[in-house]
Coordinates of C-alpha atoms in Angstrom, one line a residue:
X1 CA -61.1 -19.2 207.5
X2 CA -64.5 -20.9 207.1
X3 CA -66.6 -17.8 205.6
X4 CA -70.0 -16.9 207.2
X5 CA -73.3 -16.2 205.7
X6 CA -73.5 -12.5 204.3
X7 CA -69.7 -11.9 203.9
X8 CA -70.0 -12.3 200.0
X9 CA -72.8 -11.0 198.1
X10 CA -75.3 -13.7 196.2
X11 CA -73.6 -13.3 192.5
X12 CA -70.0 -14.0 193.6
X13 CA -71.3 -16.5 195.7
X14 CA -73.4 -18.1 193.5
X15 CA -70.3 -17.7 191.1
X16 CA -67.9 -19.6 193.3
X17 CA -70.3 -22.2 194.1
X18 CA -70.8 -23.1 190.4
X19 CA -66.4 -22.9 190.6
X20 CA -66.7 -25.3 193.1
X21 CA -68.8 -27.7 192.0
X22 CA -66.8 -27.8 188.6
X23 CA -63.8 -28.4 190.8
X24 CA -65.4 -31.1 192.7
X25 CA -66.4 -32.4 189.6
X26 CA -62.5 -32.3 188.1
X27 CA -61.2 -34.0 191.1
X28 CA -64.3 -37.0 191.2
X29 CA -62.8 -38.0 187.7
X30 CA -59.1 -37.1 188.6
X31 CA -59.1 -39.4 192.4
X32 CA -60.5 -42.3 189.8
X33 CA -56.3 -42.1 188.9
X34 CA -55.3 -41.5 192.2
X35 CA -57.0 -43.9 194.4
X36 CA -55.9 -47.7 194.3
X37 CA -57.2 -50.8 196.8
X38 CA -54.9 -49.5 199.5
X39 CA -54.9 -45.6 199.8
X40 CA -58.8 -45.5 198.8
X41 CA -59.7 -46.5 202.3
X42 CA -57.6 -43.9 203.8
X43 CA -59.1 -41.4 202.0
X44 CA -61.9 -41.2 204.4
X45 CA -60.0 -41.3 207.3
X46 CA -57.6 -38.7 206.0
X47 CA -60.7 -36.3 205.8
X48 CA -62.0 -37.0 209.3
X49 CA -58.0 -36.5 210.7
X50 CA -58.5 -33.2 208.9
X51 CA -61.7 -32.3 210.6
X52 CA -60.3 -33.2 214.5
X53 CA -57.0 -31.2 213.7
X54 CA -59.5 -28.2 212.6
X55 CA -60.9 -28.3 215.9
X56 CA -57.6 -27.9 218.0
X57 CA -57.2 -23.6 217.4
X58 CA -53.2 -22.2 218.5
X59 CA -52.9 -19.2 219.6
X60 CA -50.8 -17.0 216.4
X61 CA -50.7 -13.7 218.0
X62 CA -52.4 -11.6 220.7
X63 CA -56.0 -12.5 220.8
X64 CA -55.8 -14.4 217.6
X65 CA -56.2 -18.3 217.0
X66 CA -55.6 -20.1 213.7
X67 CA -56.4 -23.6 212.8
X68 CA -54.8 -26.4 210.1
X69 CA -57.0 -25.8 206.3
X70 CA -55.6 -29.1 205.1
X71 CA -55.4 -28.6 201.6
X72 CA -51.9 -29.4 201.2
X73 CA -52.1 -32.4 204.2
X74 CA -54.6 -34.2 201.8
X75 CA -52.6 -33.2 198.5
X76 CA -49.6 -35.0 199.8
X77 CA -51.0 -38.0 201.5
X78 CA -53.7 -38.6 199.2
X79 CA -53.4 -36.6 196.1
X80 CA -54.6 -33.0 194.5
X81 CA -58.0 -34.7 193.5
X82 CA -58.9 -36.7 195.9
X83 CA -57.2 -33.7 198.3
X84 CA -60.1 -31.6 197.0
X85 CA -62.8 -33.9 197.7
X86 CA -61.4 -34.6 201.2
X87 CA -61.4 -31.3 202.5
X88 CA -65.1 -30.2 200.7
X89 CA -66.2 -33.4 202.6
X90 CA -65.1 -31.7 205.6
X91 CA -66.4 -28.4 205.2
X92 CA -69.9 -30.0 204.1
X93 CA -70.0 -31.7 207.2
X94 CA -68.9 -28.6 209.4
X95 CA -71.8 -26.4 207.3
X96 CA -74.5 -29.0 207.7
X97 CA -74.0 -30.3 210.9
X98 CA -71.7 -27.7 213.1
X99 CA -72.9 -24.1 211.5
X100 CA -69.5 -23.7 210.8
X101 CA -69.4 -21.6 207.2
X102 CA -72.0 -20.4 205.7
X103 CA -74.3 -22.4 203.7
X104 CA -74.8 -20.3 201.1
X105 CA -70.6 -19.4 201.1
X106 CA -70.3 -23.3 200.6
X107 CA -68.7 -23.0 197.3
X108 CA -66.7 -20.0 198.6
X109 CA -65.5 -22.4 201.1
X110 CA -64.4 -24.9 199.1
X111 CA -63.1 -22.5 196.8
X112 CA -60.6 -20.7 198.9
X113 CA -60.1 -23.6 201.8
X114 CA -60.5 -26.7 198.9
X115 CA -58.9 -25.8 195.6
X116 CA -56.6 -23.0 196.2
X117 CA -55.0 -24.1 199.0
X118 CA -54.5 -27.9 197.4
X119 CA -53.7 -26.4 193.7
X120 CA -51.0 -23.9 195.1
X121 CA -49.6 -26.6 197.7
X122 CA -49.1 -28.7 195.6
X123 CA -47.4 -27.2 192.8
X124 CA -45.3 -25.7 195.2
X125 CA -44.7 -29.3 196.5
X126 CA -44.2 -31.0 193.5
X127 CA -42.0 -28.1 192.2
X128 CA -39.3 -28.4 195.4
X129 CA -39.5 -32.3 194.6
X130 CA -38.3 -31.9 191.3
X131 CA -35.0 -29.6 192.5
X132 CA -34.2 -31.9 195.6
X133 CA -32.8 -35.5 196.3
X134 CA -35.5 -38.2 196.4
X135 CA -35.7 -38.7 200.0
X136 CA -37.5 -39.0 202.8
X137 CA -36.4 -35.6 204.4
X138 CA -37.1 -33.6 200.6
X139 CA -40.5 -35.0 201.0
X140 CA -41.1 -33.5 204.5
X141 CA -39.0 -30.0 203.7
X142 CA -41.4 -29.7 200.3
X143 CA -44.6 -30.1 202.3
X144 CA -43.7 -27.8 204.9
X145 CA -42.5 -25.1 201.9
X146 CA -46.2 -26.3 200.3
X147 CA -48.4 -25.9 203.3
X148 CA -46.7 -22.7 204.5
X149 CA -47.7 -20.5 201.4
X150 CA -50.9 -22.0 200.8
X151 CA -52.7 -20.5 203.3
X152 CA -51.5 -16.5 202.7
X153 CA -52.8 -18.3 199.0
X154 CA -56.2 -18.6 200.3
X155 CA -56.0 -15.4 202.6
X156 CA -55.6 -13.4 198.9
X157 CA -58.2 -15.4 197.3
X158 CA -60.4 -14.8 199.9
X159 CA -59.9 -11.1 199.5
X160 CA -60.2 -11.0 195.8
X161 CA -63.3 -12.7 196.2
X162 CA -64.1 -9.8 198.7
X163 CA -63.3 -7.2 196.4
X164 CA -65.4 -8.3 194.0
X165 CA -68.6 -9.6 196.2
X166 CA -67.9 -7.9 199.6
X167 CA -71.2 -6.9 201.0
X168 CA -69.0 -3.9 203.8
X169 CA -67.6 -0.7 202.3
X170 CA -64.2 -1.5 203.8
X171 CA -60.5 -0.5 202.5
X172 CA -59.4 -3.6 200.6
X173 CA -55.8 -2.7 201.2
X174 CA -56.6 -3.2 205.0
X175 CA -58.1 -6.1 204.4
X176 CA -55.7 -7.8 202.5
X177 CA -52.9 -6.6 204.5
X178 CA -54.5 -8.0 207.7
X179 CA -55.4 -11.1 206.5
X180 CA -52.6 -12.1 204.4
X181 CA -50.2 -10.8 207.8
X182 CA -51.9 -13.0 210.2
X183 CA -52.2 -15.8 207.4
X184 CA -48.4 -16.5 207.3
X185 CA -48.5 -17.0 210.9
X186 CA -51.4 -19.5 210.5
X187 CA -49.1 -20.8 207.6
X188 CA -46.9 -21.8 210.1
X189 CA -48.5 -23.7 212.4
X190 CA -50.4 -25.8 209.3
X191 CA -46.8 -26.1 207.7
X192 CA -45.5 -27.8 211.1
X193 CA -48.6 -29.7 211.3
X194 CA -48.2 -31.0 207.7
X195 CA -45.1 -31.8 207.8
X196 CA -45.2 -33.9 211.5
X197 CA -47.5 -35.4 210.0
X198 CA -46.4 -36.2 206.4
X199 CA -42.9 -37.5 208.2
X200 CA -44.8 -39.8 210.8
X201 CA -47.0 -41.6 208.1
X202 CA -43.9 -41.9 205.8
X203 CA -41.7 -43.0 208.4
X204 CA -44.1 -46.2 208.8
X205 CA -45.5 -46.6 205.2
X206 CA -44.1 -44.6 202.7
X207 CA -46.0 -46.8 200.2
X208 CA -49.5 -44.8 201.1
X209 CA -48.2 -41.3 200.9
X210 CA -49.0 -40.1 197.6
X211 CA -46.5 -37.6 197.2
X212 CA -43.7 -40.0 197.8
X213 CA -44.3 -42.6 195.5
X214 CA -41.0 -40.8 193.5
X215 CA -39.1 -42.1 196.0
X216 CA -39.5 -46.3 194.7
X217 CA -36.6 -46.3 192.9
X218 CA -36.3 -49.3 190.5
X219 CA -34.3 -52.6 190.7
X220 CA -30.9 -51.7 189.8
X221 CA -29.1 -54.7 188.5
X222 CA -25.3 -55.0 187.9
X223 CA -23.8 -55.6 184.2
X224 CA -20.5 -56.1 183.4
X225 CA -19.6 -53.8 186.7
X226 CA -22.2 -51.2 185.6
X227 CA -25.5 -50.9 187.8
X228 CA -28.4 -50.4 185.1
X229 CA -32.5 -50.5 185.4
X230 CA -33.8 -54.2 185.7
X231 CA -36.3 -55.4 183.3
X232 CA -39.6 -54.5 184.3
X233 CA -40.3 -58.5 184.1
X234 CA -37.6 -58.4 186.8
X235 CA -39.1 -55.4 189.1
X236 CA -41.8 -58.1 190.8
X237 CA -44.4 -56.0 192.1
X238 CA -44.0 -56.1 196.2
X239 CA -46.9 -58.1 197.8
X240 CA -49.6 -55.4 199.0
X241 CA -49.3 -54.6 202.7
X242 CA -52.2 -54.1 205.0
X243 CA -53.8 -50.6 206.0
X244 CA -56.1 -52.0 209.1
X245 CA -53.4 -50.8 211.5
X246 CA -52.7 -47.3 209.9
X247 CA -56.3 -47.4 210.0
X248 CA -57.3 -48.1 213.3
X249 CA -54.4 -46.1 214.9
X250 CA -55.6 -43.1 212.5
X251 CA -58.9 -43.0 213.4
X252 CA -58.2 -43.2 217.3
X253 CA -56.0 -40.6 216.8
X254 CA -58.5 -38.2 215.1
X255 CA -61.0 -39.1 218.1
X256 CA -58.7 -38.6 220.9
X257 CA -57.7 -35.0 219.3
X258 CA -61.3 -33.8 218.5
X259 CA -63.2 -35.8 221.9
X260 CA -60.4 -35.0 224.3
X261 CA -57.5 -32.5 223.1
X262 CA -59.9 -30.2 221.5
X263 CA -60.9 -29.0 224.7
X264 CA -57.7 -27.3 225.7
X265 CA -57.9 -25.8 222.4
X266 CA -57.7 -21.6 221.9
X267 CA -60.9 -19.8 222.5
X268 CA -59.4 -16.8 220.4
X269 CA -61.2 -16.2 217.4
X270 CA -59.4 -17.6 214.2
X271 CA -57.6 -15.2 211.6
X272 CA -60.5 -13.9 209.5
X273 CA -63.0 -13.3 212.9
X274 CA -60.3 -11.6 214.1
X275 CA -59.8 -9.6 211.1
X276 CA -63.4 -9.0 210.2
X277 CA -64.5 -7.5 213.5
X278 CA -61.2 -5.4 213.2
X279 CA -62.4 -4.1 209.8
X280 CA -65.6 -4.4 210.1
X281 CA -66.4 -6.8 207.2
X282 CA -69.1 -8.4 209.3
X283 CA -71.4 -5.7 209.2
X284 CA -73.5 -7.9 207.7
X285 CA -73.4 -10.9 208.6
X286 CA -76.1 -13.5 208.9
X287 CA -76.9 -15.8 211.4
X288 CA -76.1 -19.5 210.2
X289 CA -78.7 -21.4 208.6
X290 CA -78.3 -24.5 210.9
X291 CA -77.7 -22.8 213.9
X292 CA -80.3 -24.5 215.4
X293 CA -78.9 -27.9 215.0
X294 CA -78.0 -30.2 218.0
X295 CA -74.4 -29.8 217.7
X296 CA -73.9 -26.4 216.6
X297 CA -70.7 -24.4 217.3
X298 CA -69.3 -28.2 218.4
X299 CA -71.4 -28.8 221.6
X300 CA -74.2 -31.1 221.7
X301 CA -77.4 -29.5 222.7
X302 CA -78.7 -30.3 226.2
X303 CA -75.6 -31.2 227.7
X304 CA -74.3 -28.9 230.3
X305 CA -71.3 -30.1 230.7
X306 CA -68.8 -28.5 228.2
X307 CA -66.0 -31.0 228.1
X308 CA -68.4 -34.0 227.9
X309 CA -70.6 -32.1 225.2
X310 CA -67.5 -30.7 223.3
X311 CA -65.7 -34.0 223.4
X312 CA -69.4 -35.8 222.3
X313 CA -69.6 -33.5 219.3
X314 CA -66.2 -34.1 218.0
X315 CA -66.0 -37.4 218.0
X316 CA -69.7 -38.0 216.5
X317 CA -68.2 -35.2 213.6
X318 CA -64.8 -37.1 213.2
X319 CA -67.7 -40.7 212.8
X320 CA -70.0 -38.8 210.8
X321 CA -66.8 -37.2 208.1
X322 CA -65.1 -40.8 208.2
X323 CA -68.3 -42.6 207.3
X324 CA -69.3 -39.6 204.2
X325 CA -65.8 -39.9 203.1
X326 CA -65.2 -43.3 202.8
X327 CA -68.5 -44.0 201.0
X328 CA -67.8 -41.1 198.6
X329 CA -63.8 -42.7 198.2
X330 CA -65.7 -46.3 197.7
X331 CA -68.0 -45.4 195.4
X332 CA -65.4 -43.6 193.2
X333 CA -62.6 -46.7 193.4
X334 CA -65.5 -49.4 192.7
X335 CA -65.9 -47.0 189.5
X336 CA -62.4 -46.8 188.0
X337 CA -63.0 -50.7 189.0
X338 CA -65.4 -51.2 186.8
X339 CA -64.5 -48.9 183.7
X340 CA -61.1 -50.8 184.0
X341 CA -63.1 -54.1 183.9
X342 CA -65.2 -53.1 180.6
X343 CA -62.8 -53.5 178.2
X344 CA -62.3 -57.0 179.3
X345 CA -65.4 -57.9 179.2
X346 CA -66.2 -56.6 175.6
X347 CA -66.9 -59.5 173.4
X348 CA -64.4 -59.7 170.3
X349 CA -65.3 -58.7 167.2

């Protein structure tokens, strides 16, 4: 769904980029909350798993692909804020360095793939959580619900935003028919990918998913035959674990998927090519900005091989998003660090 140069008129894109950096701004104050010593250095990583799983298209109906968007993936593991930043870290890095998404639909991007698609995830998520038992298997069954809606979510908002700023005399009814209709079949490949993946991490270290931090229940201690809430001066905080090995195995995952697997990947175009050459919402369309750059459309320039300069380009994307994200996620941790650390430092008076 990464929108191309020329899709959206300059108003309505200039209007959703100011939405998005707003948004961005929201969630750099909000992942302050969010991220702690052990899930802010898996926010970067959680942004470059994102990117490799964007590069493996499946095949959703008869010459159509779709791909995972991610909002709700980050939501869940990471949180709605820091979710936001994660996947506009992503789509940057596809705009800048992969002409993937226009450069001046940036903030439609982010917009439609970013916000709405962590915003309607996760309320969806959050609002299953708070029906079902606190386990393991309600986390998994609410982030498959989550993930599954969101992208028909963005679908709509993308055609809203069409309607308002689309630059094609085109029937919108069309439009949003096709694109919400081959949307819920993209929904269900990103809700199966969300949840495999929102099951394996909890299934290891439930203690770095952020939307299954409901399930640490308190100590229970037993009075006079009746189990009650310890003390909190009895609830000793468990010794933090280590992350290196979610880590490490993490980021060799993501490299194997986008250097290797990607390859085998569908060649179909996604949902909204599909759609817009359908419906002719591409009339004009512009070439991308950086589609001269040495690894646009994911191949690195001058090698002729295509399986050595596919593989070459993901993995240098799935370094060059991990790297970006962890310095943003670093950067925002050492603040909430330090604001935390200014009140004790205050002399008395």
């Amino acid at each position: 769904m990464h929108v191309p140069d020329g899709f959206i008129n300059a108003p309505v894109s200039v209007a959703a980029g100011v939405a998005a950096a707003a948004a961005v701004a929201v969630s750099l104050r909000g992942a302050r909350r969010e991220l702690d010593e052990r899930t802010a250095p898996l926010a970067g990583l959680v942004a470059a798993f994102i990117f490799a799983v964007q590069m493996l298209n499946f095949p959703v109906a008869a010459g159509t692909s779709g791909h995972l968007l991610g909002g709700a993936l980050a939501a869940i593991l990471v949180g709605p804020y820091t979710g936001v930043l994660c996947v506009s870290v992503v789509l940057l890095m596809q705009g800048i360095l992969f002409a993937d998404g226009g450069l001046t639909a940036l903030g439609v991007n982010i917009t439609v793939m970013g916000v709405v698609t962590v915003v309607l995830s996760y309320a969806v998520f959050r609002g299953l959580l708070a029906v079902l038992p606190a386990t393991r298997r309600s986390v998994t069954v609410a982030a498959f619900a989550g993930a599954l809606l969101s992208v028909p979510g963005a679908a709509a908002a993308f055609t809203a935003l069409y309607a308002v700023g689309g630059t094609a005399d085109v029937s919108l009814g069309k439009v949003f028919t096709a694109m919400v209709g081959v949307h819920v079949l993209i929904g269900l490949g990103e809700a199966a990918i969300t949840a495999a993946t929102v099951g394996a991490v909890i299934a290891v270290r439930p203690d770095l998913v952020h939307g299954a931090r409901r399930l640490a229940a308190p100590l229970k201690l037993r009075v006079g035959g009746v189990l009650v809430d310890a003390p909190a001066a009895a609830s000793a905080p468990a010794p933090a674990r280590s992350t290196t090995k979610v880590w490490v195995t993490g980021l060799v995952t993501a490299l194997v998927l986008a250097g290797f697997v990607s390859f085998y990947a569908s060649a179909s175009p996604d949902g909204l090519e599909k759609v817009a050459a359908d419906q002719g919402i591409d009339a004009k369309a512009e070439e991308h900005a950086a589609a001269g750059s040495p690894l646009a459309d994911y191949a690195v320039k001058d090698v002729a091989d295509a399986r050595l300069s596919g593989g070459l380009a993901g993995a240098l994307g799935v370094g060059a998003t991990v790297a970006v994200g962890t310095g943003v996620f670093w950067v925002v941790r050492r603040r909430r660090t330090d604001e935390q650390a200014a009140p004790a430092q205050a002399p008395a008076v």
